[in-house]
Amino acid sequence: MRTTVAALVGAVLLTGGLAACSSETPSSAPQAPEIKPVAETAVAEPAASGDQPKGLTYDVKRIPLGAKLSAGSSVENGQTTVELKVSGLLPNTKYGSHVHTKPCGAKPADSGPHYQNDKDPVTPSVDPKFANAENEIWLDFTTDAQGAATGKARVKWEFRKGEANAVIIHATHSSTEHGKAGTAGDRLACLTAQF
């Protein structure tokens, strides 16, 4: 009987000791802000007229019909995080991506210029002072073997209400070269996403 009681007391002390140990070391790692969904859809071809689908492909060879695009964002302490997830694209391929000012339209140019925190007085903006990853949202990515990828950007500002309305996928990663800054080739697809 004494052995059983001693074993029981030992087990209780051991369990209590472990609980005390685990409660003394809380995780102090900062939590990443939760990304809230903004828009998600499979891409379609532009409509001949009228309202356009939320997700459009302008190049079915490089962004196939049915490819999925999903955008989300979060704001915390004056900083904005934007995330783009894609699937069904060409495998092992580099793409550029930016947030643009207008919703998607039947033509690639309908989504307007890149959203900029500090607006370049010259359009199109190719001055690296304005066209850069700190003043715009650049979501460049390279797809994996299955054609999926995630692009993420974090900036030290918040969107102006109503001025950021789409995510465009471009043909190449964004250039940082003077006179070409922010350019990323043809507009291949568009996701209407109001941030």
GROMACS .gro file of C-alpha atoms in nm:
model
  195
    1MET     CA    1   0.000   0.000   0.000
    2ARG     CA    2   0.285   0.243   0.088
    3THR     CA    3   0.443   0.178  -0.251
    4THR     CA    4   0.116   0.262  -0.427
    5VAL     CA    5   0.068   0.586  -0.228
    6ALA     CA    6   0.430   0.686  -0.287
    7ALA     CA    7   0.394   0.619  -0.659
    8LEU     CA    8   0.071   0.821  -0.670
    9VAL     CA    9   0.227   1.116  -0.484
   10GLY     CA   10   0.531   1.099  -0.714
   11ALA     CA   11   0.307   1.101  -1.020
   12VAL     CA   12   0.112   1.403  -0.892
   13LEU     CA   13   0.433   1.592  -0.813
   14LEU     CA   14   0.579   1.503  -1.149
   15THR     CA   15   0.263   1.613  -1.335
   16GLY     CA   16   0.243   1.935  -1.133
   17GLY     CA   17   0.610   2.002  -1.197
   18LEU     CA   18   0.564   1.960  -1.571
   19ALA     CA   19   0.259   2.183  -1.572
   20ALA     CA   20   0.449   2.448  -1.380
   21CYS     CA   21   0.738   2.423  -1.623
   22SER     CA   22   0.518   2.458  -1.928
   23SER     CA   23   0.327   2.753  -1.785
   24GLU     CA   24   0.648   2.939  -1.703
   25THR     CA   25   0.760   2.950  -2.067
   26PRO     CA   26   0.482   3.118  -2.265
   27SER     CA   27   0.550   3.176  -2.633
   28SER     CA   28   0.683   3.529  -2.677
   29ALA     CA   29   0.709   3.507  -3.057
   30PRO     CA   30   0.501   3.781  -3.221
   31GLN     CA   31   0.191   3.654  -3.396
   32ALA     CA   32   0.168   3.732  -3.766
   33PRO     CA   33  -0.138   3.941  -3.846
   34GLU     CA   34  -0.432   3.737  -3.970
   35ILE     CA   35  -0.479   3.767  -4.346
   36LYS     CA   36  -0.844   3.843  -4.421
   37PRO     CA   37  -0.981   3.726  -4.758
   38VAL     CA   38  -1.056   4.003  -5.006
   39ALA     CA   39  -1.132   3.810  -5.327
   40GLU     CA   40  -1.108   3.455  -5.458
   41THR     CA   41  -1.216   3.305  -5.791
   42ALA     CA   42  -1.124   3.096  -6.092
   43VAL     CA   43  -1.033   3.300  -6.400
   44ALA     CA   44  -1.252   3.324  -6.709
   45GLU     CA   45  -1.218   3.505  -7.039
   46PRO     CA   46  -1.345   3.864  -7.051
   47ALA     CA   47  -1.715   3.904  -7.130
   48ALA     CA   48  -1.799   4.054  -7.470
   49SER     CA   49  -1.985   4.339  -7.298
   50GLY     CA   50  -2.135   4.442  -6.966
   51ASP     CA   51  -2.015   4.327  -6.626
   52GLN     CA   52  -1.690   4.135  -6.620
   53PRO     CA   53  -1.609   3.821  -6.418
   54LYS     CA   54  -1.418   3.889  -6.094
   55GLY     CA   55  -1.116   3.699  -6.228
   56LEU     CA   56  -0.999   3.737  -6.588
   57THR     CA   57  -0.730   3.583  -6.804
   58TYR     CA   58  -0.603   3.782  -7.099
   59ASP     CA   59  -0.360   3.504  -7.206
   60VAL     CA   60  -0.502   3.151  -7.176
   61LYS     CA   61  -0.165   2.993  -7.262
   62ARG     CA   62   0.012   3.152  -6.963
   63ILE     CA   63  -0.289   3.182  -6.728
   64PRO     CA   64  -0.519   2.891  -6.825
   65LEU     CA   65  -0.896   2.908  -6.788
   66GLY     CA   66  -0.997   2.785  -6.442
   67ALA     CA   67  -0.669   2.889  -6.275
   68LYS     CA   68  -0.748   3.007  -5.922
   69LEU     CA   69  -0.652   3.345  -5.776
   70SER     CA   70  -0.702   3.448  -5.414
   71ALA     CA   71  -0.608   3.777  -5.246
   72GLY     CA   72  -0.616   3.876  -4.882
   73SER     CA   73  -0.482   4.151  -4.659
   74SER     CA   74  -0.438   4.266  -4.303
   75VAL     CA   75  -0.361   4.597  -4.136
   76GLU     CA   76  -0.182   4.624  -3.804
   77ASN     CA   77  -0.009   4.922  -3.643
   78GLY     CA   78  -0.025   5.123  -3.966
   79GLN     CA   79   0.135   4.844  -4.171
   80THR     CA   80  -0.040   4.653  -4.449
   81THR     CA   81   0.026   4.293  -4.552
   82VAL     CA   82  -0.112   4.164  -4.881
   83GLU     CA   83  -0.103   3.801  -4.989
   84LEU     CA   84  -0.179   3.650  -5.330
   85LYS     CA   85  -0.226   3.275  -5.374
   86VAL     CA   86  -0.243   3.115  -5.718
   87SER     CA   87  -0.295   2.765  -5.852
   88GLY     CA   88  -0.340   2.612  -6.197
   89LEU     CA   89  -0.074   2.832  -6.361
   90LEU     CA   90   0.224   2.712  -6.565
   91PRO     CA   91   0.469   2.511  -6.352
   92ASN     CA   92   0.810   2.650  -6.250
   93THR     CA   93   0.738   2.992  -6.404
   94LYS     CA   94   0.821   3.344  -6.285
   95TYR     CA   95   0.537   3.597  -6.276
   96GLY     CA   96   0.512   3.957  -6.161
   97SER     CA   97   0.216   4.090  -5.969
   98HIS     CA   98   0.100   4.426  -5.835
   99VAL     CA   99  -0.204   4.592  -5.681
  100HIS     CA  100  -0.369   4.828  -5.933
  101THR     CA  101  -0.608   5.119  -5.889
  102LYS     CA  102  -0.915   5.016  -6.091
  103PRO     CA  103  -1.126   4.698  -6.111
  104CYS     CA  104  -1.060   4.444  -6.388
  105GLY     CA  105  -1.206   4.521  -6.728
  106ALA     CA  106  -1.240   4.360  -7.068
  107LYS     CA  107  -0.899   4.500  -7.169
  108PRO     CA  108  -0.577   4.451  -6.970
  109ALA     CA  109  -0.520   4.829  -6.936
  110ASP     CA  110  -0.865   4.883  -6.777
  111SER     CA  111  -0.728   4.818  -6.427
  112GLY     CA  112  -0.526   5.139  -6.439
  113PRO     CA  113  -0.178   5.199  -6.297
  114HIS     CA  114  -0.014   5.048  -5.991
  115TYR     CA  115  -0.145   5.168  -5.657
  116GLN     CA  116   0.120   5.397  -5.503
  117ASN     CA  117   0.133   5.529  -5.149
  118ASP     CA  118   0.318   5.840  -5.271
  119LYS     CA  119   0.184   5.909  -5.621
  120ASP     CA  120   0.426   5.974  -5.904
  121PRO     CA  121   0.313   6.288  -6.091
  122VAL     CA  122   0.429   6.119  -6.415
  123THR     CA  123   0.230   5.831  -6.568
  124PRO     CA  124   0.327   5.563  -6.641
  125SER     CA  125   0.549   5.561  -6.336
  126VAL     CA  126   0.893   5.412  -6.405
  127ASP     CA  127   1.097   5.625  -6.163
  128PRO     CA  128   1.243   5.399  -5.891
  129LYS     CA  129   1.170   5.678  -5.640
  130PHE     CA  130   0.798   5.593  -5.681
  131ALA     CA  131   0.793   5.253  -5.857
  132ASN     CA  132   0.941   5.033  -5.586
  133ALA     CA  133   0.839   4.760  -5.343
  134GLU     CA  134   0.811   5.003  -5.049
  135ASN     CA  135   0.577   5.247  -5.226
  136GLU     CA  136   0.372   4.990  -5.419
  137ILE     CA  137   0.249   4.636  -5.350
  138TRP     CA  138   0.472   4.391  -5.538
  139LEU     CA  139   0.360   4.028  -5.515
  140ASP     CA  140   0.605   3.863  -5.758
  141PHE     CA  141   0.620   3.483  -5.735
  142THR     CA  142   0.756   3.169  -5.901
  143THR     CA  143   0.520   2.874  -5.934
  144ASP     CA  144   0.611   2.528  -5.810
  145ALA     CA  145   0.597   2.205  -6.015
  146GLN     CA  146   0.216   2.202  -5.976
  147GLY     CA  147   0.169   2.564  -6.092
  148ALA     CA  148   0.093   2.700  -5.743
  149ALA     CA  149   0.257   2.984  -5.551
  150THR     CA  150   0.210   3.254  -5.290
  151GLY     CA  151   0.325   3.615  -5.325
  152LYS     CA  152   0.337   3.834  -5.014
  153ALA     CA  153   0.418   4.200  -4.948
  154ARG     CA  154   0.432   4.409  -4.632
  155VAL     CA  155   0.450   4.788  -4.637
  156LYS     CA  156   0.456   5.062  -4.372
  157TRP     CA  157   0.135   5.232  -4.481
  158GLU     CA  158  -0.237   5.167  -4.532
  159PHE     CA  159  -0.441   5.181  -4.854
  160ARG     CA  160  -0.648   5.492  -4.918
  161LYS     CA  161  -1.013   5.388  -4.921
  162GLY     CA  162  -1.148   5.307  -5.266
  163GLU     CA  163  -0.816   5.351  -5.450
  164ALA     CA  164  -0.686   4.991  -5.463
  165ASN     CA  165  -0.920   4.766  -5.660
  166ALA     CA  166  -0.737   4.485  -5.841
  167VAL     CA  167  -0.440   4.251  -5.847
  168ILE     CA  168  -0.273   4.205  -6.186
  169ILE     CA  169  -0.048   3.913  -6.277
  170HIS     CA  170   0.229   4.009  -6.520
  171ALA     CA  171   0.456   3.808  -6.751
  172THR     CA  172   0.786   3.865  -6.561
  173HIS     CA  173   0.920   3.964  -6.221
  174SER     CA  174   0.921   4.340  -6.155
  175SER     CA  175   1.210   4.547  -6.284
  176THR     CA  176   1.403   4.779  -6.054
  177GLU     CA  177   1.603   4.935  -6.339
  178HIS     CA  178   1.585   5.314  -6.379
  179GLY     CA  179   1.339   5.402  -6.657
  180LYS     CA  180   1.177   5.056  -6.629
  181ALA     CA  181   1.113   5.040  -6.255
  182GLY     CA  182   0.794   4.855  -6.167
  183THR     CA  183   0.742   4.718  -6.516
  184ALA     CA  184   0.678   4.345  -6.538
  185GLY     CA  185   0.575   4.272  -6.894
  186ASP     CA  186   0.230   4.201  -7.032
  187ARG     CA  187  -0.079   4.195  -6.810
  188LEU     CA  188  -0.180   3.828  -6.817
  189ALA     CA  189  -0.465   3.812  -6.566
  190CYS     CA  190  -0.664   4.029  -6.327
  191LEU     CA  191  -0.848   3.972  -6.000
  192THR     CA  192  -1.092   4.242  -5.889
  193ALA     CA  193  -1.007   4.286  -5.521
  194GLN     CA  194  -1.115   4.597  -5.329
  195PHE     CA  195  -0.865   4.656  -5.048
   0.00000   0.00000   0.00000
